[in-house]
Structures are given as structure tokens and as C-alpha cells.
Amino acid sequence: MNLALRPATLEAMDRFRNRRTRLLRWRAGLTIAGAALLAFLAVALLDRAWLMPDVIRPWVSLSVYAGCLVLGWRVALRHLSAGKSEMGVASLMETADPTLRERLLAAVELAQTGDTSRVSDSVEFRARLQDDVATEVSGKNWQTALPGRTLKHSVWLVVGAVASVLGLSFIPTLHVPGFLA
């Protein structure tokens, strides 16, 4: 009997992994962009209040870039590794959709044992579990389990940063566009 994961299960796991990866990359990119805008605005205002020597400006810029990259990694990019393996994806799918609780992870674990000669439980049970899980996950809409609104905080960070830069740019005494440049 075939105890491997069914193609429908593998396809659903790939769709989930792709959606999650895309959302995490968007979150990282938006967070980096918003944090960079706010940090460069702060540097421009600091440069306006106290003129920085030309020697310091490149180092401040490099530290802002490095800090934003670290922030993007901490917020989103480090979570990408959790979805690399089949076990990791199954665990994340069960977290995202509680109706799959313990069934999908069990199906993945039972499919990884492979050799039917050393199976201590019923081979028919394993095959039936694989079929049940395949039919259960094939119709799942992962856009509802992983909605785009999870990016809301990152989008608001970018919107707030752009609004701050634009708002302060209209105060002529600050010369924010010149200092940002």
C-alpha cells in the first residue's frame, strides 16, 4: 500500500508555504522601508539641529541601513526557515487552520517512516489517514487562513513614515527635503 503523502496534500502544503513566504517577505520589505524612512527623517532632523560633520554622515547612513536590515530579519525573515521542511509546514498549517489539528502532522509523520515491513500499526489505517487528509486540505483556501491583513502594521508604519516626511517637508524652516537628500 502507498503510505506516502498524497499529491493533493503536497500541493496544499506548497500553496501554504508560498503564501506564507510571500507574506513574510512583504512584511520584511514594508518594515525595512518604513523604518528606513523614519530613521533617515530622524537623522535629517538631527543634522538640522546640529550640523553633522561630513565624516560622520556616511557612517550614520550605513548604521541606519544595517539597523533596518536587522529589524527586517527580526520581524519577518527569520521565520522563513520554519517552513522549509514538511514537518515544519504541517505544524504551521495546523496552527493557521485549527480544523487540521493533529491530523496533518500525523499524516506527515506516518508518511516519513516509509518502510511498510516495519509498520507497527495498521497499514490500512495509514493509507486511510493519508486519503482523509488529502481530501480535507485540497479544498482549503489559504488566503483566509493567512489573510493579507497580517501586513496591516507594516503598511501603517510605511504610511506613517511617508506622512511624517511629507508633513515635515512643508515646514520651510526645517529644510527637511534638503537634509534628507
Tab-separated table of N, CA and C in Angstrom:
chain	number	residue	atom	x	y	z
A	1	MET	N	0.829	-1.190	0.000
A	1	MET	CA	0.000	0.000	0.000
A	1	MET	C	0.866	1.244	0.000
A	2	ASN	N	0.332	2.281	-0.591
A	2	ASN	CA	1.041	3.543	-0.699
A	2	ASN	C	0.817	4.357	0.575
A	3	LEU	N	1.887	4.574	1.331
A	3	LEU	CA	1.785	5.335	2.578
A	3	LEU	C	2.337	6.743	2.440
A	4	ALA	N	2.748	7.123	1.250
A	4	ALA	CA	3.309	8.453	1.030
A	4	ALA	C	2.213	9.509	1.080
A	5	LEU	N	2.641	10.747	1.253
A	5	LEU	CA	1.684	11.847	1.212
A	5	LEU	C	1.063	11.917	-0.174
A	6	ARG	N	-0.202	12.186	-0.215
A	6	ARG	CA	-0.912	12.267	-1.474
A	6	ARG	C	-0.526	13.554	-2.213
A	7	PRO	N	-0.612	13.550	-3.520
A	7	PRO	CA	-0.278	14.762	-4.290
A	7	PRO	C	-1.113	15.975	-3.890
A	8	ALA	N	-2.367	15.758	-3.515
A	8	ALA	CA	-3.214	16.879	-3.088
A	8	ALA	C	-2.677	17.499	-1.800
A	9	THR	N	-2.180	16.671	-0.898
A	9	THR	CA	-1.607	17.177	0.347
A	9	THR	C	-0.328	17.948	0.064
A	10	LEU	N	0.523	17.408	-0.774
A	10	LEU	CA	1.769	18.086	-1.118
A	10	LEU	C	1.504	19.414	-1.825
A	11	GLU	N	0.492	19.428	-2.688
A	11	GLU	CA	0.152	20.661	-3.399
A	11	GLU	C	-0.399	21.712	-2.433
A	12	ALA	N	-1.220	21.292	-1.471
A	12	ALA	CA	-1.745	22.228	-0.476
A	12	ALA	C	-0.619	22.760	0.413
A	13	MET	N	0.331	21.903	0.744
A	13	MET	CA	1.463	22.351	1.545
A	13	MET	C	2.312	23.356	0.772
A	14	ASP	N	2.475	23.147	-0.520
A	14	ASP	CA	3.229	24.096	-1.343
A	14	ASP	C	2.506	25.438	-1.453
A	15	ARG	N	1.177	25.393	-1.630
A	15	ARG	CA	0.415	26.644	-1.701
A	15	ARG	C	0.528	27.422	-0.393
A	16	PHE	N	0.432	26.712	0.733
A	16	PHE	CA	0.555	27.356	2.036
A	16	PHE	C	1.950	27.958	2.203
A	17	ARG	N	2.971	27.178	1.875
A	17	ARG	CA	4.358	27.655	2.017
A	17	ARG	C	4.596	28.894	1.151
A	18	ASN	N	4.104	28.874	-0.088
A	18	ASN	CA	4.290	30.019	-0.976
A	18	ASN	C	3.577	31.263	-0.461
A	19	ARG	N	2.350	31.105	0.015
A	19	ARG	CA	1.601	32.255	0.548
A	19	ARG	C	2.294	32.815	1.777
A	20	ARG	N	2.718	31.952	2.675
A	20	ARG	CA	3.380	32.397	3.907
A	20	ARG	C	4.703	33.086	3.595
A	21	THR	N	5.466	32.530	2.668
A	21	THR	CA	6.744	33.136	2.282
A	21	THR	C	6.524	34.515	1.673
A	22	ARG	N	5.529	34.625	0.801
A	22	ARG	CA	5.228	35.903	0.175
A	22	ARG	C	4.816	36.946	1.214
A	23	LEU	N	3.966	36.560	2.160
A	23	LEU	CA	3.539	37.495	3.204
A	23	LEU	C	4.708	37.917	4.095
A	24	LEU	N	5.574	36.981	4.446
A	24	LEU	CA	6.724	37.332	5.287
A	24	LEU	C	7.695	38.257	4.551
A	25	ARG	N	7.891	38.033	3.273
A	25	ARG	CA	8.780	38.915	2.510
A	25	ARG	C	8.186	40.308	2.372
A	26	TRP	N	6.883	40.382	2.148
A	26	TRP	CA	6.233	41.694	2.106
A	26	TRP	C	6.354	42.402	3.448
A	27	ARG	N	6.137	41.676	4.531
A	27	ARG	CA	6.239	42.281	5.854
A	27	ARG	C	7.650	42.808	6.100
A	28	ALA	N	8.642	42.023	5.716
A	28	ALA	CA	10.030	42.461	5.894
A	28	ALA	C	10.320	43.698	5.056
A	29	GLY	N	9.898	43.685	3.799
A	29	GLY	CA	10.154	44.825	2.929
A	29	GLY	C	9.471	46.095	3.400
A	30	LEU	N	8.215	45.971	3.805
A	30	LEU	CA	7.498	47.148	4.300
A	30	LEU	C	8.095	47.661	5.600
A	31	THR	N	8.478	46.760	6.479
A	31	THR	CA	9.078	47.172	7.741
A	31	THR	C	10.413	47.868	7.511
A	32	ILE	N	11.220	47.314	6.622
A	32	ILE	CA	12.512	47.934	6.311
A	32	ILE	C	12.301	49.317	5.705
A	33	ALA	N	11.356	49.442	4.776
A	33	ALA	CA	11.109	50.733	4.131
A	33	ALA	C	10.605	51.771	5.130
A	34	GLY	N	9.645	51.385	5.966
A	34	GLY	CA	9.111	52.331	6.944
A	34	GLY	C	10.138	52.739	7.986
A	35	ALA	N	10.885	51.767	8.481
A	35	ALA	CA	11.909	52.076	9.473
A	35	ALA	C	13.017	52.932	8.874
A	36	ALA	N	13.388	52.676	7.624
A	36	ALA	CA	14.429	53.475	6.973
A	36	ALA	C	13.973	54.913	6.783
A	37	LEU	N	12.727	55.093	6.353
A	37	LEU	CA	12.215	56.458	6.199
A	37	LEU	C	12.214	57.208	7.526
A	38	LEU	N	11.729	56.556	8.577
A	38	LEU	CA	11.700	57.215	9.884
A	38	LEU	C	13.106	57.480	10.415
A	39	ALA	N	14.005	56.528	10.211
A	39	ALA	CA	15.374	56.719	10.704
A	39	ALA	C	16.075	57.838	9.943
A	40	PHE	N	15.902	57.883	8.629
A	40	PHE	CA	16.536	58.961	7.863
A	40	PHE	C	15.893	60.306	8.146
A	41	LEU	N	14.607	60.305	8.471
A	41	LEU	CA	13.970	61.551	8.894
A	41	LEU	C	14.567	62.026	10.212
A	42	ALA	N	14.766	61.083	11.139
A	42	ALA	CA	15.384	61.454	12.414
A	42	ALA	C	16.812	61.957	12.208
A	43	VAL	N	17.553	61.314	11.329
A	43	VAL	CA	18.928	61.765	11.042
A	43	VAL	C	18.899	63.147	10.400
A	44	ALA	N	17.953	63.392	9.490
A	44	ALA	CA	17.858	64.709	8.851
A	44	ALA	C	17.518	65.786	9.873
A	45	LEU	N	16.604	65.484	10.784
A	45	LEU	CA	16.258	66.462	11.820
A	45	LEU	C	17.418	66.680	12.787
A	46	LEU	N	18.132	65.617	13.086
A	46	LEU	CA	19.306	65.746	13.936
A	46	LEU	C	20.391	66.559	13.229
A	47	ASP	N	20.552	66.320	11.949
A	47	ASP	CA	21.527	67.089	11.173
A	47	ASP	C	21.109	68.555	11.083
A	48	ARG	N	19.818	68.817	11.053
A	48	ARG	CA	19.305	70.197	11.025
A	48	ARG	C	19.569	70.887	12.351
A	49	ALA	N	19.361	70.159	13.451
A	49	ALA	CA	19.557	70.763	14.772
A	49	ALA	C	21.042	70.957	15.089
A	50	TRP	N	21.831	69.992	14.684
A	50	TRP	CA	23.268	70.044	14.966
A	50	TRP	C	23.958	69.542	13.717
A	51	LEU	N	24.579	70.426	12.987
A	51	LEU	CA	25.190	70.041	11.719
A	51	LEU	C	26.251	68.975	11.953
A	52	MET	N	26.022	67.835	11.338
A	52	MET	CA	26.967	66.729	11.468
A	52	MET	C	28.167	66.970	10.569
A	53	PRO	N	29.315	66.610	11.037
A	53	PRO	CA	30.477	66.682	10.141
A	53	PRO	C	30.314	65.697	8.984
A	54	ASP	N	30.919	66.033	7.864
A	54	ASP	CA	30.797	65.187	6.675
A	54	ASP	C	31.375	63.798	6.893
A	55	VAL	N	32.270	63.650	7.834
A	55	VAL	CA	32.885	62.352	8.102
A	55	VAL	C	31.887	61.404	8.757
A	56	ILE	N	30.965	61.927	9.521
A	56	ILE	CA	30.026	61.098	10.287
A	56	ILE	C	28.837	60.644	9.433
A	57	ARG	N	28.399	61.461	8.493
A	57	ARG	CA	27.177	61.175	7.723
A	57	ARG	C	27.177	59.798	7.051
A	58	PRO	N	28.242	59.386	6.366
A	58	PRO	CA	28.180	58.049	5.744
A	58	PRO	C	28.065	56.927	6.764
A	59	TRP	N	28.715	57.096	7.902
A	59	TRP	CA	28.648	56.051	8.927
A	59	TRP	C	27.265	55.983	9.556
A	60	VAL	N	26.643	57.134	9.718
A	60	VAL	CA	25.273	57.146	10.240
A	60	VAL	C	24.340	56.480	9.236
A	61	SER	N	24.529	56.767	7.955
A	61	SER	CA	23.691	56.150	6.923
A	61	SER	C	23.883	54.637	6.895
A	62	LEU	N	25.119	54.201	6.961
A	62	LEU	CA	25.384	52.757	6.971
A	62	LEU	C	24.784	52.082	8.202
A	63	SER	N	24.857	52.753	9.345
A	63	SER	CA	24.267	52.154	10.552
A	63	SER	C	22.748	52.104	10.456
A	64	VAL	N	22.134	53.090	9.798
A	64	VAL	CA	20.682	53.053	9.583
A	64	VAL	C	20.317	51.887	8.669
A	65	TYR	N	21.066	51.719	7.578
A	65	TYR	CA	20.809	50.593	6.680
A	65	TYR	C	20.962	49.260	7.421
A	66	ALA	N	22.033	49.134	8.173
A	66	ALA	CA	22.267	47.879	8.907
A	66	ALA	C	21.165	47.641	9.934
A	67	GLY	N	20.785	48.682	10.653
A	67	GLY	CA	19.725	48.540	11.651
A	67	GLY	C	18.395	48.153	11.030
A	68	CYS	N	18.078	48.707	9.871
A	68	CYS	CA	16.826	48.366	9.188
A	68	CYS	C	16.849	46.936	8.673
A	69	LEU	N	17.994	46.492	8.183
A	69	LEU	CA	18.101	45.094	7.741
A	69	LEU	C	17.954	44.130	8.911
A	70	VAL	N	18.563	44.464	10.034
A	70	VAL	CA	18.411	43.620	11.230
A	70	VAL	C	16.957	43.613	11.685
A	71	LEU	N	16.305	44.756	11.650
A	71	LEU	CA	14.895	44.826	12.032
A	71	LEU	C	14.028	43.976	11.102
A	72	GLY	N	14.281	44.053	9.795
A	72	GLY	CA	13.533	43.227	8.841
A	72	GLY	C	13.752	41.744	9.088
A	73	TRP	N	14.979	41.378	9.431
A	73	TRP	CA	15.251	39.973	9.736
A	73	TRP	C	14.515	39.549	11.000
A	74	ARG	N	14.548	40.387	12.026
A	74	ARG	CA	13.903	40.028	13.301
A	74	ARG	C	12.385	39.975	13.176
A	75	VAL	N	11.829	40.859	12.379
A	75	VAL	CA	10.373	40.920	12.263
A	75	VAL	C	9.818	39.787	11.411
A	76	ALA	N	10.490	39.457	10.302
A	76	ALA	CA	9.874	38.508	9.381
A	76	ALA	C	10.812	37.463	8.802
A	77	LEU	N	11.967	37.857	8.352
A	77	LEU	CA	12.784	36.944	7.560
A	77	LEU	C	13.279	35.731	8.340
A	78	ARG	N	13.463	35.858	9.626
A	78	ARG	CA	13.941	34.707	10.403
A	78	ARG	C	12.878	33.614	10.507
A	79	HIS	N	11.629	33.972	10.268
A	79	HIS	CA	10.542	32.996	10.355
A	79	HIS	C	10.418	32.149	9.089
A	80	LEU	N	11.149	32.508	8.041
A	80	LEU	CA	11.081	31.737	6.804
A	80	LEU	C	11.604	30.320	6.975
A	81	SER	N	12.587	30.130	7.832
A	81	SER	CA	13.196	28.805	7.981
A	81	SER	C	12.252	27.794	8.627
A	82	ALA	N	11.240	28.266	9.338
A	82	ALA	CA	10.309	27.339	9.988
A	82	ALA	C	9.479	26.556	8.975
A	83	GLY	N	9.331	27.075	7.773
A	83	GLY	CA	8.512	26.407	6.768
A	83	GLY	C	9.297	25.677	5.704
A	84	LYS	N	10.530	25.330	5.968
A	84	LYS	CA	11.350	24.645	4.957
A	84	LYS	C	11.021	23.152	4.853
A	85	SER	N	10.880	22.491	5.984
A	85	SER	CA	10.640	21.046	5.968
A	85	SER	C	9.142	20.740	5.924
A	86	GLU	N	8.827	19.504	5.584
A	86	GLU	CA	7.419	19.093	5.560
A	86	GLU	C	6.809	19.123	6.955
A	87	MET	N	7.587	18.729	7.950
A	87	MET	CA	7.082	18.755	9.330
A	87	MET	C	6.803	20.187	9.773
A	88	GLY	N	7.691	21.096	9.424
A	88	GLY	CA	7.508	22.498	9.783
A	88	GLY	C	6.282	23.095	9.121
A	89	VAL	N	6.095	22.796	7.839
A	89	VAL	CA	4.928	23.313	7.125
A	89	VAL	C	3.648	22.726	7.701
A	90	ALA	N	3.664	21.440	8.007
A	90	ALA	CA	2.474	20.808	8.585
A	90	ALA	C	2.123	21.435	9.926
A	91	SER	N	3.120	21.686	10.742
A	91	SER	CA	2.884	22.322	12.038
A	91	SER	C	2.322	23.729	11.865
A	92	LEU	N	2.867	24.489	10.934
A	92	LEU	CA	2.367	25.845	10.684
A	92	LEU	C	0.954	25.825	10.103
A	93	MET	N	0.667	24.840	9.254
A	93	MET	CA	-0.680	24.728	8.703
A	93	MET	C	-1.698	24.400	9.787
A	94	GLU	N	-1.314	23.537	10.717
A	94	GLU	CA	-2.217	23.213	11.819
A	94	GLU	C	-2.449	24.419	12.713
A	95	THR	N	-1.443	25.246	12.869
A	95	THR	CA	-1.604	26.464	13.662
A	95	THR	C	-2.531	27.447	12.955
A	96	ALA	N	-2.370	27.568	11.637
A	96	ALA	CA	-3.188	28.504	10.867
A	96	ALA	C	-4.638	28.044	10.738
A	97	ASP	N	-4.847	26.739	10.646
A	97	ASP	CA	-6.196	26.199	10.499
A	97	ASP	C	-6.427	25.121	11.553
A	98	PRO	N	-7.101	25.470	12.649
A	98	PRO	CA	-7.277	24.507	13.746
A	98	PRO	C	-8.078	23.258	13.396
A	99	THR	N	-8.791	23.242	12.274
A	99	THR	CA	-9.545	22.041	11.918
A	99	THR	C	-8.613	20.899	11.508
A	100	LEU	N	-7.388	21.221	11.180
A	100	LEU	CA	-6.418	20.190	10.795
A	100	LEU	C	-5.638	19.650	11.990
A	101	ARG	N	-5.924	20.131	13.166
A	101	ARG	CA	-5.146	19.825	14.364
A	101	ARG	C	-4.870	18.335	14.497
A	102	GLU	N	-3.625	17.993	14.588
A	102	GLU	CA	-3.083	16.659	14.837
A	102	GLU	C	-3.243	15.670	13.687
A	103	ARG	N	-4.064	15.978	12.706
A	103	ARG	CA	-4.255	15.037	11.608
A	103	ARG	C	-3.186	15.218	10.533
A	104	LEU	N	-2.917	16.453	10.149
A	104	LEU	CA	-1.934	16.693	9.094
A	104	LEU	C	-0.531	16.341	9.565
A	105	LEU	N	-0.189	16.752	10.760
A	105	LEU	CA	1.135	16.431	11.294
A	105	LEU	C	1.313	14.920	11.440
A	106	ALA	N	0.263	14.239	11.864
A	106	ALA	CA	0.327	12.777	11.966
A	106	ALA	C	0.502	12.143	10.591
A	107	ALA	N	-0.174	12.665	9.603
A	107	ALA	CA	-0.042	12.118	8.249
A	107	ALA	C	1.376	12.306	7.727
A	108	VAL	N	1.963	13.465	7.994
A	108	VAL	CA	3.338	13.708	7.543
A	108	VAL	C	4.306	12.797	8.283
A	109	GLU	N	4.115	12.646	9.586
A	109	GLU	CA	4.997	11.762	10.362
A	109	GLU	C	4.884	10.314	9.893
A	110	LEU	N	3.666	9.857	9.658
A	110	LEU	CA	3.476	8.475	9.225
A	110	LEU	C	3.986	8.243	7.808
A	111	ALA	N	3.961	9.264	6.983
A	111	ALA	CA	4.477	9.120	5.614
A	111	ALA	C	5.995	9.074	5.599
A	112	GLN	N	6.639	9.643	6.603
A	112	GLN	CA	8.094	9.681	6.619
A	112	GLN	C	8.718	8.374	7.089
A	113	THR	N	7.955	7.529	7.753
A	113	THR	CA	8.522	6.257	8.187
A	113	THR	C	8.794	5.351	7.004
A	114	GLY	N	7.946	5.426	5.980
A	114	GLY	CA	8.222	4.788	4.705
A	114	GLY	C	8.085	3.280	4.651
A	115	ASP	N	8.945	2.525	5.274
A	115	ASP	CA	9.028	1.071	5.123
A	115	ASP	C	7.789	0.406	5.709
A	116	THR	N	7.008	-0.295	4.869
A	116	THR	CA	5.776	-0.936	5.334
A	116	THR	C	6.041	-2.234	6.081
A	117	SER	N	7.231	-2.810	5.956
A	117	SER	CA	7.518	-4.072	6.650
A	117	SER	C	7.723	-3.853	8.150
A	118	ARG	N	8.091	-2.626	8.546
A	118	ARG	CA	8.324	-2.355	9.966
A	118	ARG	C	7.227	-1.483	10.575
A	119	VAL	N	6.059	-1.472	9.954
A	119	VAL	CA	4.943	-0.675	10.454
A	119	VAL	C	4.297	-1.431	11.604
A	120	SER	N	4.218	-0.768	12.763
A	120	SER	CA	3.666	-1.440	13.935
A	120	SER	C	2.143	-1.327	14.008
A	121	ASP	N	1.565	-0.407	13.291
A	121	ASP	CA	0.112	-0.289	13.299
A	121	ASP	C	-0.436	-0.690	11.927
A	122	SER	N	-1.677	-0.480	11.720
A	122	SER	CA	-2.361	-0.923	10.518
A	122	SER	C	-1.936	-0.093	9.300
A	123	VAL	N	-1.546	-0.785	8.266
A	123	VAL	CA	-1.187	-0.122	7.020
A	123	VAL	C	-2.429	0.516	6.406
A	124	GLU	N	-3.562	-0.137	6.562
A	124	GLU	CA	-4.813	0.407	6.046
A	124	GLU	C	-5.173	1.714	6.752
A	125	PHE	N	-4.909	1.767	8.068
A	125	PHE	CA	-5.163	3.000	8.827
A	125	PHE	C	-4.321	4.146	8.274
A	126	ARG	N	-3.061	3.890	8.010
A	126	ARG	CA	-2.174	4.933	7.482
A	126	ARG	C	-2.632	5.395	6.098
A	127	ALA	N	-3.004	4.454	5.260
A	127	ALA	CA	-3.468	4.815	3.922
A	127	ALA	C	-4.773	5.609	3.996
A	128	ARG	N	-5.653	5.206	4.875
A	128	ARG	CA	-6.929	5.925	5.041
A	128	ARG	C	-6.695	7.333	5.580
A	129	LEU	N	-5.772	7.463	6.535
A	129	LEU	CA	-5.444	8.783	7.077
A	129	LEU	C	-4.883	9.684	5.974
A	130	GLN	N	-4.027	9.134	5.128
A	130	GLN	CA	-3.466	9.918	4.025
A	130	GLN	C	-4.577	10.391	3.081
A	131	ASP	N	-5.514	9.509	2.782
A	131	ASP	CA	-6.621	9.870	1.898
A	131	ASP	C	-7.517	10.929	2.538
A	132	ASP	N	-7.838	10.757	3.828
A	132	ASP	CA	-8.693	11.722	4.525
A	132	ASP	C	-8.050	13.099	4.592
A	133	VAL	N	-6.784	13.132	4.908
A	133	VAL	CA	-6.076	14.418	4.998
A	133	VAL	C	-5.996	15.068	3.625
A	134	ALA	N	-5.770	14.273	2.590
A	134	ALA	CA	-5.691	14.823	1.231
A	134	ALA	C	-7.010	15.475	0.830
A	135	THR	N	-8.126	14.823	1.122
A	135	THR	CA	-9.415	15.423	0.771
A	135	THR	C	-9.715	16.647	1.637
A	136	GLU	N	-9.237	16.631	2.874
A	136	GLU	CA	-9.501	17.749	3.779
A	136	GLU	C	-8.719	19.003	3.389
A	137	VAL	N	-7.471	18.858	2.998
A	137	VAL	CA	-6.650	20.036	2.689
A	137	VAL	C	-6.765	20.492	1.243
A	138	SER	N	-7.300	19.652	0.373
A	138	SER	CA	-7.352	20.028	-1.042
A	138	SER	C	-8.299	21.195	-1.283
A	139	GLY	N	-9.317	21.336	-0.480
A	139	GLY	CA	-10.271	22.416	-0.686
A	139	GLY	C	-10.036	23.639	0.173
A	140	LYS	N	-8.924	23.686	0.880
A	140	LYS	CA	-8.660	24.814	1.783
A	140	LYS	C	-8.253	26.054	1.004
A	141	ASN	N	-8.774	27.186	1.461
A	141	ASN	CA	-8.392	28.475	0.911
A	141	ASN	C	-7.400	29.102	1.889
A	142	TRP	N	-6.133	29.129	1.524
A	142	TRP	CA	-5.109	29.611	2.446
A	142	TRP	C	-5.082	31.127	2.530
A	143	GLN	N	-5.820	31.803	1.659
A	143	GLN	CA	-5.903	33.251	1.769
A	143	GLN	C	-6.772	33.660	2.952
A	144	THR	N	-7.687	32.792	3.370
A	144	THR	CA	-8.473	33.104	4.563
A	144	THR	C	-7.725	32.683	5.823
A	145	ALA	N	-6.922	31.623	5.739
A	145	ALA	CA	-6.149	31.194	6.904
A	145	ALA	C	-4.947	32.105	7.137
A	146	LEU	N	-4.363	32.623	6.056
A	146	LEU	CA	-3.252	33.576	6.126
A	146	LEU	C	-3.679	34.850	5.403
A	147	PRO	N	-4.485	35.680	6.049
A	147	PRO	CA	-5.024	36.853	5.347
A	147	PRO	C	-3.963	37.927	5.121
A	148	GLY	N	-4.220	38.754	4.136
A	148	GLY	CA	-3.314	39.855	3.837
A	148	GLY	C	-3.312	40.929	4.911
A	149	ARG	N	-4.324	40.919	5.763
A	149	ARG	CA	-4.374	41.941	6.817
A	149	ARG	C	-3.294	41.744	7.878
A	150	THR	N	-2.558	40.645	7.799
A	150	THR	CA	-1.437	40.481	8.721
A	150	THR	C	-0.335	41.497	8.421
A	151	LEU	N	-0.405	42.121	7.264
A	151	LEU	CA	0.560	43.154	6.896
A	151	LEU	C	0.135	44.545	7.350
A	152	LYS	N	-0.983	44.625	8.064
A	152	LYS	CA	-1.558	45.918	8.427
A	152	LYS	C	-0.582	46.802	9.191
A	153	HIS	N	0.117	46.259	10.179
A	153	HIS	CA	1.037	47.067	10.981
A	153	HIS	C	2.204	47.586	10.143
A	154	SER	N	2.695	46.762	9.248
A	154	SER	CA	3.798	47.186	8.388
A	154	SER	C	3.347	48.256	7.403
A	155	VAL	N	2.152	48.112	6.878
A	155	VAL	CA	1.630	49.129	5.956
A	155	VAL	C	1.436	50.447	6.694
A	156	TRP	N	0.901	50.390	7.907
A	156	TRP	CA	0.711	51.620	8.683
A	156	TRP	C	2.035	52.268	9.048
A	157	LEU	N	3.070	51.474	9.246
A	157	LEU	CA	4.395	52.028	9.503
A	157	LEU	C	4.884	52.826	8.297
A	158	VAL	N	4.724	52.273	7.105
A	158	VAL	CA	5.144	52.976	5.891
A	158	VAL	C	4.297	54.220	5.662
A	159	VAL	N	2.988	54.096	5.841
A	159	VAL	CA	2.094	55.241	5.652
A	159	VAL	C	2.439	56.350	6.650
A	160	GLY	N	2.672	55.977	7.900
A	160	GLY	CA	3.048	56.975	8.903
A	160	GLY	C	4.381	57.628	8.604
A	161	ALA	N	5.331	56.847	8.121
A	161	ALA	CA	6.642	57.401	7.788
A	161	ALA	C	6.536	58.375	6.612
A	162	VAL	N	5.801	57.983	5.574
A	162	VAL	CA	5.628	58.867	4.416
A	162	VAL	C	4.879	60.128	4.821
A	163	ALA	N	3.840	59.985	5.640
A	163	ALA	CA	3.086	61.152	6.098
A	163	ALA	C	3.968	62.080	6.934
A	164	SER	N	4.827	61.514	7.765
A	164	SER	CA	5.731	62.341	8.569
A	164	SER	C	6.717	63.102	7.691
A	165	VAL	N	7.291	62.417	6.720
A	165	VAL	CA	8.244	63.079	5.818
A	165	VAL	C	7.543	64.177	5.025
A	166	LEU	N	6.371	63.857	4.481
A	166	LEU	CA	5.639	64.870	3.713
A	166	LEU	C	5.200	66.031	4.590
A	167	GLY	N	4.708	65.732	5.772
A	167	GLY	CA	4.257	66.801	6.666
A	167	GLY	C	5.385	67.722	7.086
A	168	LEU	N	6.518	67.153	7.419
A	168	LEU	CA	7.647	67.986	7.834
A	168	LEU	C	8.316	68.679	6.655
A	169	SER	N	8.102	68.171	5.452
A	169	SER	CA	8.669	68.816	4.265
A	169	SER	C	7.979	70.139	3.953
A	170	PHE	N	6.760	70.313	4.431
A	170	PHE	CA	6.034	71.548	4.174
A	170	PHE	C	6.329	72.635	5.202
A	171	ILE	N	7.209	72.363	6.149
A	171	ILE	CA	7.650	73.392	7.092
A	171	ILE	C	8.957	73.953	6.537
A	172	PRO	N	8.917	75.162	5.984
A	172	PRO	CA	10.086	75.660	5.260
A	172	PRO	C	11.311	75.889	6.134
A	173	THR	N	11.129	76.184	7.391
A	173	THR	CA	12.303	76.462	8.230
A	173	THR	C	13.115	75.225	8.556
A	174	LEU	N	12.530	74.053	8.417
A	174	LEU	CA	13.258	72.822	8.726
A	174	LEU	C	14.169	72.354	7.591
A	175	HIS	N	13.818	72.676	6.359
A	175	HIS	CA	14.600	72.259	5.187
A	175	HIS	C	14.772	70.738	5.144
A	176	VAL	N	13.708	70.000	5.468
A	176	VAL	CA	13.781	68.540	5.532
A	176	VAL	C	14.154	67.914	4.187
A	177	PRO	N	13.586	68.351	3.050
A	177	PRO	CA	13.996	67.693	1.790
A	177	PRO	C	15.488	67.821	1.519
A	178	GLY	N	16.050	68.981	1.805
A	178	GLY	CA	17.482	69.169	1.584
A	178	GLY	C	18.323	68.296	2.492
A	179	PHE	N	17.923	68.178	3.755
A	179	PHE	CA	18.692	67.366	4.680
A	179	PHE	C	18.497	65.870	4.409
A	180	LEU	N	17.328	65.486	3.913
A	180	LEU	CA	17.123	64.087	3.537
A	180	LEU	C	17.971	63.717	2.332
A	181	ALA	N	18.113	64.648	1.417
A	181	ALA	CA	18.905	64.382	0.217
A	181	ALA	C	20.357	64.207	0.602
